[in-house]
């Protein structure tokens, strides 16, 4: 069965420090992978997507993610977090680029300390 | 940038009542979805809708749920007889040839 797993439920990071959020997937073939962010009271905003090609993808707000087939991972990174990055982050996978039924991970809540 | 809009942002209803959650997808999108997120749990797929019919639905989407696109702009989710366990955040999403665009959600509270 298709699944997306985010091992970390909560992460606390100091402002200015680097951030890495883990995501692992289990699909029969390489899925299309996405990271979404949900700020309190807001919807799900797309940060970045991986379809194929370059395994390091750049997204909005200074985020990037690296697809590693050998590890079935698609980890999200940011070199220096800002207080406004405090939110919940969701990794999701689908079998198509569009017209997708996405499978979401459980989410990782990021807290940013001053 | 075009947005998916959902109304209301919060709905409180009594168990057994019918509710209709409303969404206005992005205008040139072709695929429409409902997802839900029970507090503290994963975002779960409910149903997808394309070409005026359901294209796929999950096990959660039982007979008490229905979707409709009553006109060219709205996309609704109806829950006929709400249960306590229907309390959740419901997200509408749409896409054309791109990743999903989500609305801000409707928080449904069933008392």
GROMACS .gro file of N, CA, C and O in nm, chain A residues 1-112:
model
  448
    1UNK      N    1   0.085  -0.119   0.000
    1UNK     CA    2   0.000   0.000   0.000
    1UNK      C    3   0.089   0.124   0.000
    1UNK      O    4   0.199   0.124   0.054
    2UNK      N    5   0.039   0.228  -0.063
    2UNK     CA    6   0.114   0.353  -0.067
    2UNK      C    7   0.111   0.420   0.069
    2UNK      O    8   0.006   0.425   0.134
    3UNK      N    9   0.225   0.472   0.110
    3UNK     CA   10   0.229   0.542   0.238
    3UNK      C   11   0.337   0.647   0.238
    3UNK      O   12   0.436   0.638   0.164
    4UNK      N   13   0.316   0.748   0.321
    4UNK     CA   14   0.413   0.853   0.345
    4UNK      C   15   0.426   0.867   0.496
    4UNK      O   16   0.324   0.876   0.566
    5UNK      N   17   0.549   0.868   0.542
    5UNK     CA   18   0.573   0.871   0.686
    5UNK      C   19   0.662   0.988   0.721
    5UNK      O   20   0.764   1.012   0.656
    6UNK      N   21   0.622   1.061   0.823
    6UNK     CA   22   0.706   1.166   0.879
    6UNK      C   23   0.739   1.124   1.022
    6UNK      O   24   0.653   1.128   1.109
    7UNK      N   25   0.862   1.083   1.046
    7UNK     CA   26   0.897   1.024   1.175
    7UNK      C   27   0.889   1.120   1.292
    7UNK      O   28   0.868   1.078   1.406
    8UNK      N   29   0.908   1.248   1.267
    8UNK     CA   30   0.913   1.346   1.376
    8UNK      C   31   0.780   1.419   1.388
    8UNK      O   32   0.735   1.482   1.293
    9UNK      N   33   0.719   1.409   1.506
    9UNK     CA   34   0.591   1.477   1.528
    9UNK      C   35   0.614   1.625   1.559
    9UNK      O   36   0.541   1.711   1.511
   10UNK      N   37   0.714   1.651   1.643
   10UNK     CA   38   0.748   1.788   1.680
   10UNK      C   39   0.897   1.809   1.662
   10UNK      O   40   0.977   1.718   1.689
   11UNK      N   41   0.933   1.928   1.619
   11UNK     CA   42   1.074   1.971   1.617
   11UNK      C   43   1.079   2.113   1.668
   11UNK      O   44   0.999   2.198   1.626
   12UNK      N   45   1.173   2.137   1.760
   12UNK     CA   46   1.196   2.272   1.809
   12UNK      C   47   1.333   2.317   1.762
   12UNK      O   48   1.432   2.244   1.778
   13UNK      N   49   1.338   2.435   1.706
   13UNK     CA   50   1.463   2.486   1.650
   13UNK      C   51   1.476   2.633   1.689
   13UNK      O   52   1.375   2.704   1.701
   14UNK      N   53   1.598   2.676   1.708
   14UNK     CA   54   1.624   2.816   1.740
   14UNK      C   55   1.622   2.900   1.612
   14UNK      O   56   1.665   2.853   1.505
   15UNK      N   57   1.575   3.022   1.625
   15UNK     CA   58   1.573   3.111   1.510
   15UNK      C   59   1.715   3.130   1.458
   15UNK      O   60   1.809   3.149   1.536
   16UNK      N   61   1.730   3.117   1.328
   16UNK     CA   62   1.861   3.128   1.266
   16UNK      C   63   1.932   2.996   1.246
   16UNK      O   64   2.027   2.986   1.169
   17UNK      N   65   1.885   2.893   1.314
   17UNK     CA   66   1.945   2.760   1.299
   17UNK      C   67   1.889   2.692   1.174
   17UNK      O   68   1.790   2.735   1.117
   18UNK      N   69   1.955   2.583   1.137
   18UNK     CA   70   1.908   2.508   1.021
   18UNK      C   71   1.797   2.412   1.063
   18UNK      O   72   1.783   2.376   1.180
   19UNK      N   73   1.719   2.371   0.964
   19UNK     CA   74   1.605   2.284   0.988
   19UNK      C   75   1.605   2.172   0.886
   19UNK      O   76   1.630   2.195   0.766
   20UNK      N   77   1.580   2.051   0.930
   20UNK     CA   78   1.558   1.940   0.838
   20UNK      C   79   1.441   1.858   0.886
   20UNK      O   80   1.438   1.814   1.002
   21UNK      N   81   1.344   1.839   0.800
   21UNK     CA   82   1.227   1.758   0.830
   21UNK      C   83   1.231   1.632   0.744
   21UNK      O   84   1.250   1.639   0.622
   22UNK      N   85   1.208   1.520   0.810
   22UNK     CA   86   1.222   1.393   0.740
   22UNK      C   87   1.089   1.345   0.681
   22UNK      O   88   0.983   1.367   0.740
   23UNK      N   89   1.101   1.281   0.567
   23UNK     CA   90   0.986   1.222   0.500
   23UNK      C   91   1.032   1.094   0.431
   23UNK      O   92   1.129   1.096   0.355
   24UNK      N   93   0.962   0.986   0.454
   24UNK     CA   94   0.989   0.860   0.386
   24UNK      C   95   0.863   0.814   0.313
   24UNK      O   96   0.752   0.836   0.362
   25UNK      N   97   0.881   0.753   0.200
   25UNK     CA   98   0.767   0.709   0.122
   25UNK      C   99   0.778   0.561   0.091
   25UNK      O  100   0.886   0.503   0.088
   26UNK      N  101   0.663   0.503   0.065
   26UNK     CA  102   0.658   0.364   0.022
   26UNK      C  103   0.557   0.354  -0.091
   26UNK      O  104   0.436   0.366  -0.069
   27UNK      N  105   0.610   0.340  -0.212
   27UNK     CA  106   0.527   0.331  -0.331
   27UNK      C  107   0.584   0.223  -0.420
   27UNK      O  108   0.703   0.192  -0.414
   28UNK      N  109   0.503   0.169  -0.508
   28UNK     CA  110   0.551   0.068  -0.602
   28UNK      C  111   0.650   0.125  -0.701
   28UNK      O  112   0.743   0.059  -0.742
   29UNK      N  113   0.628   0.248  -0.740
   29UNK     CA  114   0.718   0.319  -0.831
   29UNK      C  115   0.748   0.454  -0.769
   29UNK      O  116   0.690   0.490  -0.667
   30UNK      N  117   0.840   0.527  -0.828
   30UNK     CA  118   0.872   0.659  -0.774
   30UNK      C  119   0.751   0.748  -0.782
   30UNK      O  120   0.695   0.771  -0.889
   31UNK      N  121   0.706   0.798  -0.666
   31UNK     CA  122   0.588   0.884  -0.668
   31UNK      C  123   0.625   1.028  -0.699
   31UNK      O  124   0.742   1.065  -0.702
   32UNK      N  125   0.527   1.106  -0.721
   32UNK     CA  126   0.541   1.251  -0.723
   32UNK      C  127   0.531   1.295  -0.576
   32UNK      O  128   0.442   1.253  -0.505
   33UNK      N  129   0.620   1.379  -0.534
   33UNK     CA  130   0.631   1.414  -0.393
   33UNK      C  131   0.617   1.563  -0.371
   33UNK      O  132   0.663   1.643  -0.454
   34UNK      N  133   0.555   1.598  -0.263
   34UNK     CA  134   0.522   1.737  -0.235
   34UNK      C  135   0.547   1.766  -0.087
   34UNK      O  136   0.532   1.679  -0.002
   35UNK      N  137   0.578   1.890  -0.060
   35UNK     CA  138   0.577   1.940   0.077
   35UNK      C  139   0.479   2.057   0.084
   35UNK      O  140   0.483   2.149   0.000
   36UNK      N  141   0.390   2.049   0.185
   36UNK     CA  142   0.296   2.157   0.210
   36UNK      C  143   0.321   2.211   0.351
   36UNK      O  144   0.364   2.138   0.440
   37UNK      N  145   0.286   2.338   0.371
   37UNK     CA  146   0.296   2.400   0.503
   37UNK      C  147   0.159   2.452   0.542
   37UNK      O  148   0.082   2.502   0.458
   38UNK      N  149   0.127   2.435   0.670
   38UNK     CA  150  -0.001   2.483   0.723
   38UNK      C  151   0.027   2.571   0.843
   38UNK      O  152   0.067   2.523   0.949
   39UNK      N  153   0.007   2.699   0.826
   39UNK     CA  154   0.017   2.792   0.940
   39UNK      C  155  -0.114   2.787   1.016
   39UNK      O  156  -0.217   2.749   0.961
   40UNK      N  157  -0.112   2.825   1.144
   40UNK     CA  158  -0.233   2.817   1.226
   40UNK      C  159  -0.351   2.887   1.161
   40UNK      O  160  -0.341   3.003   1.118
   41UNK      N  161  -0.462   2.817   1.150
   41UNK     CA  162  -0.583   2.875   1.094
   41UNK      C  163  -0.582   2.891   0.943
   41UNK      O  164  -0.675   2.946   0.886
   42UNK      N  165  -0.478   2.840   0.880
   42UNK     CA  166  -0.466   2.856   0.736
   42UNK      C  167  -0.480   2.722   0.664
   42UNK      O  168  -0.484   2.616   0.728
   43UNK      N  169  -0.488   2.730   0.534
   43UNK     CA  170  -0.493   2.610   0.454
   43UNK      C  171  -0.355   2.552   0.430
   43UNK      O  172  -0.258   2.588   0.496
   44UNK      N  173  -0.347   2.464   0.335
   44UNK     CA  174  -0.222   2.396   0.301
   44UNK      C  175  -0.159   2.469   0.182
   44UNK      O  176  -0.218   2.475   0.074
   45UNK      N  177  -0.040   2.520   0.203
   45UNK     CA  178   0.030   2.592   0.098
   45UNK      C  179   0.143   2.507   0.044
   45UNK      O  180   0.225   2.454   0.121
   46UNK      N  181   0.150   2.495  -0.087
   46UNK     CA  182   0.255   2.416  -0.149
   46UNK      C  183   0.390   2.486  -0.135
   46UNK      O  184   0.404   2.603  -0.172
   47UNK      N  185   0.488   2.414  -0.079
   47UNK     CA  186   0.624   2.467  -0.068
   47UNK      C  187   0.708   2.428  -0.190
   47UNK      O  188   0.782   2.510  -0.244
   48UNK      N  189   0.700   2.302  -0.228
   48UNK     CA  190   0.777   2.254  -0.342
   48UNK      C  191   0.727   2.118  -0.385
   48UNK      O  192   0.647   2.055  -0.314
   49UNK      N  193   0.775   2.076  -0.502
   49UNK     CA  194   0.731   1.948  -0.557
   49UNK      C  195   0.848   1.881  -0.629
   49UNK      O  196   0.938   1.947  -0.678
   50UNK      N  197   0.844   1.750  -0.632
   50UNK     CA  198   0.940   1.671  -0.709
   50UNK      C  199   0.863   1.582  -0.805
   50UNK      O  200   0.778   1.501  -0.763
   51UNK      N  201   0.897   1.595  -0.933
   51UNK     CA  202   0.836   1.510  -1.033
   51UNK      C  203   0.939   1.414  -1.091
   51UNK      O  204   0.916   1.294  -1.098
   52UNK      N  205   1.050   1.467  -1.135
   52UNK     CA  206   1.157   1.386  -1.192
   52UNK      C  207   1.277   1.477  -1.214
   52UNK      O  208   1.270   1.598  -1.189
   53UNK      N  209   1.388   1.419  -1.259
   53UNK     CA  210   1.503   1.502  -1.293
   53UNK      C  211   1.589   1.534  -1.172
   53UNK      O  212   1.614   1.447  -1.088
   54UNK      N  213   1.629   1.657  -1.162
   54UNK     CA  214   1.719   1.701  -1.055
   54UNK      C  215   1.662   1.663  -0.920
   54UNK      O  216   1.548   1.697  -0.887
   55UNK      N  217   1.742   1.594  -0.841
   55UNK     CA  218   1.691   1.542  -0.713
   55UNK      C  219   1.687   1.648  -0.604
   55UNK      O  220   1.631   1.623  -0.498
   56UNK      N  221   1.749   1.762  -0.627
   56UNK     CA  222   1.742   1.872  -0.530
   56UNK      C  223   1.647   1.976  -0.587
   56UNK      O  224   1.673   2.032  -0.693
   57UNK      N  225   1.538   1.998  -0.519
   57UNK     CA  226   1.437   2.092  -0.569
   57UNK      C  227   1.428   2.212  -0.477
   57UNK      O  228   1.435   2.199  -0.354
   58UNK      N  229   1.412   2.325  -0.537
   58UNK     CA  230   1.399   2.450  -0.462
   58UNK      C  231   1.252   2.488  -0.452
   58UNK      O  232   1.174   2.466  -0.545
   59UNK      N  233   1.216   2.545  -0.340
   59UNK     CA  234   1.079   2.587  -0.322
   59UNK      C  235   1.070   2.730  -0.278
   59UNK      O  236   1.167   2.806  -0.286
   60UNK      N  237   0.953   2.764  -0.230
   60UNK     CA  238   0.933   2.900  -0.182
   60UNK      C  239   0.984   2.915  -0.040
   60UNK      O  240   1.012   2.816   0.028
   61UNK      N  241   0.996   3.038   0.004
   61UNK     CA  242   1.035   3.072   0.142
   61UNK      C  243   1.172   3.017   0.180
   61UNK      O  244   1.200   2.996   0.297
   62UNK      N  245   1.258   2.992   0.082
   62UNK     CA  246   1.394   2.947   0.111
   62UNK      C  247   1.407   2.798   0.141
   62UNK      O  248   1.513   2.753   0.186
   63UNK      N  249   1.302   2.722   0.119
   63UNK     CA  250   1.308   2.578   0.144
   63UNK      C  251   1.359   2.502   0.023
   63UNK      O  252   1.342   2.544  -0.091
   64UNK      N  253   1.421   2.390   0.051
   64UNK     CA  254   1.462   2.295  -0.052
   64UNK      C  255   1.438   2.154  -0.001
   64UNK      O  256   1.423   2.132   0.119
   65UNK      N  257   1.432   2.061  -0.093
   65UNK     CA  258   1.415   1.922  -0.054
   65UNK      C  259   1.499   1.835  -0.147
   65UNK      O  260   1.519   1.868  -0.264
   66UNK      N  261   1.544   1.724  -0.094
   66UNK     CA  262   1.627   1.633  -0.172
   66UNK      C  263   1.562   1.497  -0.181
   66UNK      O  264   1.528   1.436  -0.078
   67UNK      N  265   1.543   1.450  -0.301
   67UNK     CA  266   1.488   1.318  -0.326
   67UNK      C  267   1.603   1.218  -0.328
   67UNK      O  268   1.699   1.234  -0.404
   68UNK      N  269   1.592   1.115  -0.245
   68UNK     CA  270   1.693   1.009  -0.241
   68UNK      C  271   1.623   0.876  -0.261
   68UNK      O  272   1.560   0.822  -0.168
   69UNK      N  273   1.635   0.823  -0.381
   69UNK     CA  274   1.567   0.697  -0.414
   69UNK      C  275   1.616   0.583  -0.326
   69UNK      O  276   1.538   0.501  -0.279
   70UNK      N  277   1.748   0.579  -0.300
   70UNK     CA  278   1.805   0.468  -0.225
   70UNK      C  279   1.754   0.462  -0.082
   70UNK      O  280   1.751   0.357  -0.019
   71UNK      N  281   1.713   0.577  -0.030
   71UNK     CA  282   1.662   0.584   0.107
   71UNK      C  283   1.510   0.604   0.110
   71UNK      O  284   1.455   0.617   0.219
   72UNK      N  285   1.447   0.608  -0.005
   72UNK     CA  286   1.302   0.635  -0.013
   72UNK      C  287   1.267   0.757   0.071
   72UNK      O  288   1.172   0.756   0.150
   73UNK      N  289   1.347   0.862   0.053
   73UNK     CA  290   1.326   0.980   0.137
   73UNK      C  291   1.311   1.106   0.052
   73UNK      O  292   1.357   1.111  -0.063
   74UNK      N  293   1.251   1.204   0.112
   74UNK     CA  294   1.232   1.335   0.048
   74UNK      C  295   1.231   1.437   0.161
   74UNK      O  296   1.129   1.490   0.200
   75UNK      N  297   1.349   1.463   0.214
   75UNK     CA  298   1.362   1.549   0.332
   75UNK      C  299   1.362   1.697   0.295
   75UNK      O  300   1.421   1.737   0.193
   76UNK      N  301   1.301   1.773   0.379
   76UNK     CA  302   1.288   1.918   0.358
   76UNK      C  303   1.392   1.990   0.443
   76UNK      O  304   1.412   1.954   0.560
   77UNK      N  305   1.453   2.092   0.386
   77UNK     CA  306   1.558   2.164   0.459
   77UNK      C  307   1.542   2.313   0.441
   77UNK      O  308   1.491   2.361   0.338
   78UNK      N  309   1.592   2.383   0.544
   78UNK     CA  310   1.605   2.528   0.532
   78UNK      C  311   1.731   2.567   0.609
   78UNK      O  312   1.746   2.526   0.725
   79UNK      N  313   1.821   2.645   0.549
   79UNK     CA  314   1.949   2.674   0.615
   79UNK      C  315   1.936   2.760   0.742
   79UNK      O  316   2.011   2.742   0.835
   80UNK      N  317   1.839   2.851   0.743
   80UNK     CA  318   1.827   2.943   0.855
   80UNK      C  319   1.679   2.976   0.875
   80UNK      O  320   1.619   3.043   0.791
   81UNK      N  321   1.622   2.928   0.984
   81UNK     CA  322   1.478   2.946   1.003
   81UNK      C  323   1.447   3.082   1.063
   81UNK      O  324   1.526   3.140   1.138
   82UNK      N  325   1.328   3.128   1.030
   82UNK     CA  326   1.275   3.253   1.080
   82UNK      C  327   1.157   3.220   1.170
   82UNK      O  328   1.094   3.114   1.155
   83UNK      N  329   1.122   3.310   1.260
   83UNK     CA  330   1.011   3.284   1.352
   83UNK      C  331   0.883   3.253   1.274
   83UNK      O  332   0.799   3.176   1.318
   84UNK      N  333   0.871   3.312   1.155
   84UNK     CA  334   0.749   3.291   1.076
   84UNK      C  335   0.742   3.150   1.016
   84UNK      O  336   0.640   3.114   0.956
   85UNK      N  337   0.849   3.073   1.029
   85UNK     CA  338   0.846   2.935   0.978
   85UNK      C  339   0.778   2.839   1.076
   85UNK      O  340   0.760   2.721   1.044
   86UNK      N  341   0.741   2.887   1.192
   86UNK     CA  342   0.669   2.803   1.287
   86UNK      C  343   0.534   2.765   1.226
   86UNK      O  344   0.453   2.852   1.193
   87UNK      N  345   0.512   2.636   1.207
   87UNK     CA  346   0.394   2.588   1.136
   87UNK      C  347   0.396   2.437   1.140
   87UNK      O  348   0.486   2.376   1.198
   88UNK      N  349   0.297   2.377   1.075
   88UNK     CA  350   0.299   2.233   1.057
   88UNK      C  351   0.331   2.203   0.912
   88UNK      O  352   0.278   2.268   0.821
   89UNK      N  353   0.418   2.105   0.892
   89UNK     CA  354   0.467   2.072   0.758
   89UNK      C  355   0.424   1.930   0.723
   89UNK      O  356   0.438   1.838   0.802
   90UNK      N  357   0.370   1.918   0.603
   90UNK     CA  358   0.320   1.790   0.557
   90UNK      C  359   0.390   1.748   0.429
   90UNK      O  360   0.398   1.824   0.333
   91UNK      N  361   0.438   1.626   0.430
   91UNK     CA  362   0.490   1.562   0.310
   91UNK      C  363   0.375   1.482   0.249
   91UNK      O  364   0.292   1.424   0.322
   92UNK      N  365   0.368   1.481   0.118
   92UNK     CA  366   0.259   1.408   0.051
   92UNK      C  367   0.311   1.345  -0.077
   92UNK      O  368   0.403   1.396  -0.140
   93UNK      N  369   0.248   1.235  -0.115
   93UNK     CA  370   0.288   1.167  -0.237
   93UNK      C  371   0.168   1.135  -0.323
   93UNK      O  372   0.056   1.120  -0.274
   94UNK      N  373   0.191   1.128  -0.452
   94UNK     CA  374   0.086   1.094  -0.546
   94UNK      C  375   0.145   1.018  -0.662
   94UNK      O  376   0.267   1.017  -0.683
   95UNK      N  377   0.060   0.954  -0.739
   95UNK     CA  378   0.111   0.874  -0.851
   95UNK      C  379   0.108   0.951  -0.982
   95UNK      O  380   0.153   0.901  -1.084
   96UNK      N  381   0.055   1.071  -0.980
   96UNK     CA  382   0.051   1.153  -1.100
   96UNK      C  383   0.096   1.294  -1.066
   96UNK      O  384   0.093   1.336  -0.951
   97UNK      N  385   0.133   1.366  -1.169
   97UNK     CA  386   0.174   1.504  -1.147
   97UNK      C  387   0.054   1.593  -1.116
   97UNK      O  388   0.064   1.686  -1.039
   98UNK      N  389  -0.059   1.562  -1.178
   98UNK     CA  390  -0.180   1.642  -1.156
   98UNK      C  391  -0.299   1.548  -1.152
   98UNK      O  392  -0.287   1.429  -1.182
   99UNK      N  393  -0.412   1.599  -1.111
   99UNK     CA  394  -0.529   1.514  -1.098
   99UNK      C  395  -0.505   1.408  -0.992
   99UNK      O  396  -0.542   1.293  -1.006
  100UNK      N  397  -0.445   1.449  -0.883
  100UNK     CA  398  -0.389   1.356  -0.786
  100UNK      C  399  -0.477   1.328  -0.667
  100UNK      O  400  -0.539   1.417  -0.612
  101UNK      N  401  -0.477   1.204  -0.624
  101UNK     CA  402  -0.521   1.172  -0.490
  101UNK      C  403  -0.394   1.161  -0.407
  101UNK      O  404  -0.315   1.069  -0.426
  102UNK      N  405  -0.371   1.256  -0.320
  102UNK     CA  406  -0.248   1.258  -0.243
  102UNK      C  407  -0.261   1.176  -0.116
  102UNK      O  408  -0.367   1.173  -0.053
  103UNK      N  409  -0.150   1.113  -0.080
  103UNK     CA  410  -0.138   1.048   0.050
  103UNK      C  411  -0.046   1.135   0.135
  103UNK      O  412   0.067   1.164   0.094
  104UNK      N  413  -0.096   1.174   0.251
  104UNK     CA  414  -0.021   1.266   0.337
  104UNK      C  415   0.050   1.190   0.449
  104UNK      O  416   0.000   1.089   0.501
  105UNK      N  417   0.165   1.243   0.488
  105UNK     CA  418   0.227   1.202   0.612
  105UNK      C  419   0.153   1.266   0.729
  105UNK      O  420   0.063   1.347   0.711
  106UNK      N  421   0.193   1.225   0.848
  106UNK     CA  422   0.124   1.272   0.968
  106UNK      C  423   0.154   1.416   1.006
  106UNK      O  424   0.089   1.470   1.095
  107UNK      N  425   0.252   1.475   0.943
  107UNK     CA  426   0.285   1.614   0.973
  107UNK      C  427   0.393   1.625   1.079
  107UNK      O  428   0.408   1.539   1.166
  108UNK      N  429   0.470   1.732   1.068
  108UNK     CA  430   0.569   1.767   1.170
  108UNK      C  431   0.543   1.911   1.211
  108UNK      O  432   0.542   2.001   1.127
  109UNK      N  433   0.521   1.930   1.340
  109UNK     CA  434   0.499   2.066   1.390
  109UNK      C  435   0.634   2.126   1.428
  109UNK      O  436   0.708   2.068   1.507
  110UNK      N  437   0.663   2.242   1.372
  110UNK     CA  438   0.790   2.310   1.397
  110UNK      C  439   0.766   2.428   1.489
  110UNK      O  440   0.682   2.514   1.461
  111UNK      N  441   0.838   2.428   1.599
  111UNK     CA  442   0.837   2.541   1.692
  111UNK      C  443   0.970   2.614   1.679
  111UNK      O  444   1.075   2.551   1.673
  112UNK      N  445   0.966   2.746   1.675
  112UNK     CA  446   1.088   2.825   1.660
  112UNK      C  447   1.110   2.905   1.787
  112UNK      O  448   1.026   2.986   1.826
   0.00000   0.00000   0.00000
